[in-house]
Short mmCIF file of C-alpha atoms in Angstrom, two decimals:
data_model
loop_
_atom_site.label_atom_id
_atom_site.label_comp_id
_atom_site.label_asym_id
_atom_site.label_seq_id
_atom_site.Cartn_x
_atom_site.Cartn_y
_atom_site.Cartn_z
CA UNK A 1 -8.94 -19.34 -32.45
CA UNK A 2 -10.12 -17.19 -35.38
CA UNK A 3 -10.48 -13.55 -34.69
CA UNK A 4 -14.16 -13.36 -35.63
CA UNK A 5 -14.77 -16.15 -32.97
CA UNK A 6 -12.65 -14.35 -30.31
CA UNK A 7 -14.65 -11.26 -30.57
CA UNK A 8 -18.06 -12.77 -30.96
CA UNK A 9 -17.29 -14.82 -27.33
CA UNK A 10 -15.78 -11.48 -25.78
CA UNK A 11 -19.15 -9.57 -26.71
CA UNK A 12 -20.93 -12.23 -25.31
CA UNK A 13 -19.48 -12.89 -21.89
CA UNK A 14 -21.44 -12.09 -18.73
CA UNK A 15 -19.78 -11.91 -15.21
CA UNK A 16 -22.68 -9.85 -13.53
CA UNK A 17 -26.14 -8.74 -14.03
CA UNK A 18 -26.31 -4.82 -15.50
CA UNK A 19 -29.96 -4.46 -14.22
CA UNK A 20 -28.19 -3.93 -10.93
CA UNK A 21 -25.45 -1.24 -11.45
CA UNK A 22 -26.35 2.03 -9.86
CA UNK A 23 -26.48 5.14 -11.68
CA UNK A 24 -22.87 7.19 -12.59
CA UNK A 25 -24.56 9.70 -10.26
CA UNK A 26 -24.68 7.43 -7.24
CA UNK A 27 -21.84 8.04 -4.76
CA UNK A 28 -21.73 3.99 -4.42
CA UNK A 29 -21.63 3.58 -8.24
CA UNK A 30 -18.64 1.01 -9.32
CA UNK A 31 -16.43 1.48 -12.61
CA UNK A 32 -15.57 -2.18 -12.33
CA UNK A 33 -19.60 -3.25 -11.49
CA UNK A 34 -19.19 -5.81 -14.93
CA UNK A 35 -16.26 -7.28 -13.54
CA UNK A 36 -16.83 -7.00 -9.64
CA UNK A 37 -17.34 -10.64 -9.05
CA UNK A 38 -14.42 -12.10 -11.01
CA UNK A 39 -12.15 -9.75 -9.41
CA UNK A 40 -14.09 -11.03 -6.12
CA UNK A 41 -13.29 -14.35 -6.99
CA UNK A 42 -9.50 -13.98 -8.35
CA UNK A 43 -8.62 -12.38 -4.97
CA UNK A 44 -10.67 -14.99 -2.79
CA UNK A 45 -9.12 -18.11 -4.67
CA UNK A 46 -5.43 -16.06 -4.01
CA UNK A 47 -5.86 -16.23 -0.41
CA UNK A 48 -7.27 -19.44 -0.07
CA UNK A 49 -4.62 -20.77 -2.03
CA UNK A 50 -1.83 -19.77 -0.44
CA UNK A 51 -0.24 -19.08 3.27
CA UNK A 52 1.38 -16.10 3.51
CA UNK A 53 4.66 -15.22 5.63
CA UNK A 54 4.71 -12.80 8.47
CA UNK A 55 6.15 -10.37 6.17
CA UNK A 56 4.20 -8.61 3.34
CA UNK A 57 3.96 -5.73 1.44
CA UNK A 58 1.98 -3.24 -0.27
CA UNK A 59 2.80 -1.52 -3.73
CA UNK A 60 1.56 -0.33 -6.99
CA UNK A 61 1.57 -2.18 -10.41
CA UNK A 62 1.07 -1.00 -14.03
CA UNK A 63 -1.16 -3.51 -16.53
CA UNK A 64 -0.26 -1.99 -20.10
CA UNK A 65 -2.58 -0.54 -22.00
CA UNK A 66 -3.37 2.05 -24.36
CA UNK A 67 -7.41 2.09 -25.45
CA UNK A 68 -9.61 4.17 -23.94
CA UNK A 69 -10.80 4.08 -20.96
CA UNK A 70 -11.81 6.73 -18.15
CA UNK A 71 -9.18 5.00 -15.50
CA UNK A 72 -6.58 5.12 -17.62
CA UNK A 73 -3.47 6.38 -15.62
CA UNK A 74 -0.31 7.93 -17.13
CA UNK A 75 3.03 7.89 -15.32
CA UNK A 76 5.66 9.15 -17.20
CA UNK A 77 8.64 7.66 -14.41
CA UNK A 78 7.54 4.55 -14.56
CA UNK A 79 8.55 1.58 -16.91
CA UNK A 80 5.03 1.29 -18.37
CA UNK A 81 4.05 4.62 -18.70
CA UNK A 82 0.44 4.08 -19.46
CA UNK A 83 -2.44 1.73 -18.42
CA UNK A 84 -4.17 0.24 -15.36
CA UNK A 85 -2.95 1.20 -12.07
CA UNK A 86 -3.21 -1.79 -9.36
CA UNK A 87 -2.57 -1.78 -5.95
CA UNK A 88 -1.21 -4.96 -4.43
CA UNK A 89 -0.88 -7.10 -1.73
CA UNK A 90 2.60 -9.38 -2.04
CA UNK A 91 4.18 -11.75 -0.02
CA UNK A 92 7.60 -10.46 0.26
CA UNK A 93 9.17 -13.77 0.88
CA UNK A 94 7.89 -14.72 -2.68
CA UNK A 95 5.96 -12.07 -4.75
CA UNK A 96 2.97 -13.64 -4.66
CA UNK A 97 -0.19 -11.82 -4.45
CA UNK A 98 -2.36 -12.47 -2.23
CA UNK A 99 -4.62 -9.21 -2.71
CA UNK A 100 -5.17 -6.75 -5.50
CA UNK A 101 -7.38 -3.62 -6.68
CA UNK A 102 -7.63 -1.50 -9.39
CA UNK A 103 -7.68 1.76 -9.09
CA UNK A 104 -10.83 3.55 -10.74
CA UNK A 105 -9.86 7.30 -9.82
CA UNK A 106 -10.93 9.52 -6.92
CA UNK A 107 -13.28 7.44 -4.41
CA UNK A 108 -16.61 9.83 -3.64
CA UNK A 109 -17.52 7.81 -0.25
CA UNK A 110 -16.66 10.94 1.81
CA UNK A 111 -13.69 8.82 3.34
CA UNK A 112 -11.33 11.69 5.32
CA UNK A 113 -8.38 8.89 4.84
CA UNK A 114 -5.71 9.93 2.47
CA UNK A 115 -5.68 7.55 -0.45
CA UNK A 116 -2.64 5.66 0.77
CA UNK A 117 -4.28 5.04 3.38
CA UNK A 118 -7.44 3.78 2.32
CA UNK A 119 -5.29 1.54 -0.04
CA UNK A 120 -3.70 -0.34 2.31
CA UNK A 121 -6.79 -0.96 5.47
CA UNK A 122 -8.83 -2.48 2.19
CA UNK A 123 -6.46 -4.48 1.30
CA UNK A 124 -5.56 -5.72 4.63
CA UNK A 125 -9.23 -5.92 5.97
CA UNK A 126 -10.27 -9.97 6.42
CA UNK A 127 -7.13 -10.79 5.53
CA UNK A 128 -3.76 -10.38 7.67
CA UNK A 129 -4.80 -10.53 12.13
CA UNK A 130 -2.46 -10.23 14.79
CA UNK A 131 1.64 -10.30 14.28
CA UNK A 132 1.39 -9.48 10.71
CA UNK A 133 4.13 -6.65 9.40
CA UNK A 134 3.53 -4.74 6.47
CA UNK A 135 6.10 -2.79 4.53
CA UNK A 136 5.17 0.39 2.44
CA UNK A 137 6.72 3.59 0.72
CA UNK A 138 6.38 7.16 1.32
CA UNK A 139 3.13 6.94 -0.81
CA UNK A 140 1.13 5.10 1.87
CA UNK A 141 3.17 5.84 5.28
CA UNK A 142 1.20 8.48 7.39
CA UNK A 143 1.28 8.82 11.27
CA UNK A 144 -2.61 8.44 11.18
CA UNK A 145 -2.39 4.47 9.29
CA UNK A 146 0.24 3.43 11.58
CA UNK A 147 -1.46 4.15 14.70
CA UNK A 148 -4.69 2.21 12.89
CA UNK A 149 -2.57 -0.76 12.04
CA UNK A 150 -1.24 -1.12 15.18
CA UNK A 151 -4.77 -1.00 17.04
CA UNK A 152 -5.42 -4.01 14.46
CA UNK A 153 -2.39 -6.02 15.70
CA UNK A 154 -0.22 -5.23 12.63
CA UNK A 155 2.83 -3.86 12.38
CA UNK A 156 4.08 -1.18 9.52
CA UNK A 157 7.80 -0.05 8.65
CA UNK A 158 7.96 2.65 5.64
CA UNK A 159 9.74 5.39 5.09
CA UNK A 160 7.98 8.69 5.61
CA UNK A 161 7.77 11.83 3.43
CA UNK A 162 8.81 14.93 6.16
CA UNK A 163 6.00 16.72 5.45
CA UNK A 164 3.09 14.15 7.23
CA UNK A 165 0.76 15.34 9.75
CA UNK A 166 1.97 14.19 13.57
CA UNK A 167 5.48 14.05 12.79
CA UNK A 168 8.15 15.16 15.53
CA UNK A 169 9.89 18.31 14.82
CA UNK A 170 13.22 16.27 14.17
CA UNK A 171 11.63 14.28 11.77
CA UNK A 172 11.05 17.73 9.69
CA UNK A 173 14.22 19.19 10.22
CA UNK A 174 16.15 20.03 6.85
CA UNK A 175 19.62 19.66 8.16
CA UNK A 176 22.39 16.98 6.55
CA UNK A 177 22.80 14.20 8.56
CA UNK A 178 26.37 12.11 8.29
CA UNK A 179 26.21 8.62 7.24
CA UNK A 180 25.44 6.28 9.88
CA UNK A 181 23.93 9.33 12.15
CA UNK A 182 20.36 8.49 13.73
CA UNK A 183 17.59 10.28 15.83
CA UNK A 184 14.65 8.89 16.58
CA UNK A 185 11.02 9.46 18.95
CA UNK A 186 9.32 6.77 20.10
CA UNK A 187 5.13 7.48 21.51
CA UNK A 188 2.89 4.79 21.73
CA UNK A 189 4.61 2.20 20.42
CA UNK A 190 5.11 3.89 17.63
CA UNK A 191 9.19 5.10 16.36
CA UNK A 192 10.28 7.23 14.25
CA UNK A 193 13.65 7.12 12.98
CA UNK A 194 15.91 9.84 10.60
CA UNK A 195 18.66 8.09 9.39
CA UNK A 196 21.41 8.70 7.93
CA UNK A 197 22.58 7.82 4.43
CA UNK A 198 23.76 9.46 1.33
CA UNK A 199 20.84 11.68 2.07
CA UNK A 200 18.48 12.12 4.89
CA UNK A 201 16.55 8.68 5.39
CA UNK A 202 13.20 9.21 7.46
CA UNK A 203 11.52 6.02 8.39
CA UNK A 204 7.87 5.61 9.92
CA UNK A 205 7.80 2.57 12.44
CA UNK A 206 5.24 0.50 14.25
CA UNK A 207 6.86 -1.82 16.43
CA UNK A 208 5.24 -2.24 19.62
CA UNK A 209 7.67 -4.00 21.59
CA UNK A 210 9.77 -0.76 20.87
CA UNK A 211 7.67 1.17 22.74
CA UNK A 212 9.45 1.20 25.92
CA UNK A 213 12.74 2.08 24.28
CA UNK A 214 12.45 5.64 25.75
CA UNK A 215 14.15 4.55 29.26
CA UNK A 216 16.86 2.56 27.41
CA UNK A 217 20.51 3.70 26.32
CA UNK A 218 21.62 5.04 23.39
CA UNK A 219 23.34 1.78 22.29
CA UNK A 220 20.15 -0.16 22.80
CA UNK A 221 18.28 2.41 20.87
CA UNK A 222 21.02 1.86 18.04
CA UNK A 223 20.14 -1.56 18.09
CA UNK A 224 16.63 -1.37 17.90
CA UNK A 225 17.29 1.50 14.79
CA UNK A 226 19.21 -0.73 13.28
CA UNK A 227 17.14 -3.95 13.12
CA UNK A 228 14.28 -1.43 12.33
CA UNK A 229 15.96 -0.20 9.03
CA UNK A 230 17.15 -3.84 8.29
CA UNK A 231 13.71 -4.76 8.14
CA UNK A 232 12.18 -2.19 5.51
CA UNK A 233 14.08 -3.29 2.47
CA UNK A 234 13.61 -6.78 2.66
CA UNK A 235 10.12 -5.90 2.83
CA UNK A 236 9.71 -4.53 -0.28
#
């Protein structure tokens, strides 16, 4: 296709009506408001298509690019360093995505959520229901969005930064641990497990079927730390 043709069709096309974006001012105003309904659709058509596993997961993508734009992120660790942040939905049995949304900067809906956590209930809400487990990082893990998932039905394992809100002293404790050395709390059918490794390996659970684990031994509890653990990294 000719260039001149290319651009004359890309200032043409129309995927929603401008007389009804809100002002910049408005707390409800959308970045993505020209776009909104083919990202509507993309995601729709993605979960139609497809039946996901048991077992998915929720992480961060980079789309390249280097224009302008007032979204524009820049992470200097990453592989692609610049361009659109996305946050995604994946089957981890496959990859496949079932859900995805670009991140537009600092939300102004007065939502008390951290943004981890606001990441992953919208990407979850109308999609996953009961029995569902979702596996995260540090990023998104926080006492608070476990506790929410698990009212929902779904289960979470991620690893936890030591520094969350609600965690048990033990969990903030800066003390080596030995390889293959484990303590864990379990409330509510919620555990939470320091392992470990190399280095100290904290790991936020919601398993709710572990919540009686309390009154068991400490072999039983190594079992259920165990399967716990063996759990996160195929999840990701």
């Amino acid at each position: 296709m000719p260039y001149t043709r290319f651009s004359k069709l890309t200032e043409m096309i129309d995927f929603n009506d401008n007389d009804s974006m809100l002002p910049r001012t408005d707390p409800n105003y959308g970045k993505l408001h020209k776009i909104r309904p083919l990202i509507d659709h993309i995601n729709q058509t993605s979960n139609k298509s497809y039946n996901t596993s048991k077992t998915v997961s929720v992480d961060e993508s980079m789309i390249p690019f280097s224009e302008r734009s007032s979204f524009i992120q820049y992470m200097p660790m990453k592989p692609i360093k610049r361009g659109f942040k996305v946050w995604c939905l994946s089957d981890s049995s496959t990859g496949y995505v079932v859900k995805s949304e670009v991140y537009t900067g600092k939300a102004r809906d007065g939502s008390k959520n951290p943004l981890g956590a606001r990441v992953v209930l919208n990407l979850v809400s109308n999609i996953l229901g009961v029995g569902y487990l979702i596996a995260f990082d540090n990023f998104f893990t926080s006492v608070n969005l476990v506790e929410e998932l698990l009212d929902k039905g779904i289960y979470s394992v991620g690893t936890v930064r030591n520094n969350r809100k609600g965690l048990p002293e033990m969990m903030k404790a800066k003390e080596k641990t030995k390889r293959g050395d484990f303590n864990n709390r379990i409330t509510k059918g919620i555990s939470a497990i320091k392992y470990g490794q190399e280095t100290s390996h904290n790991v936020d659970v919601s398993f709710q079927s572990y919540g009686n684990c309390r009154d068991h031994s400490e072999t039983e509890r190594w079992i259920s730390a165990s399967y716990i653990l063996s759990n996160y990294d195929p999840g990701l």
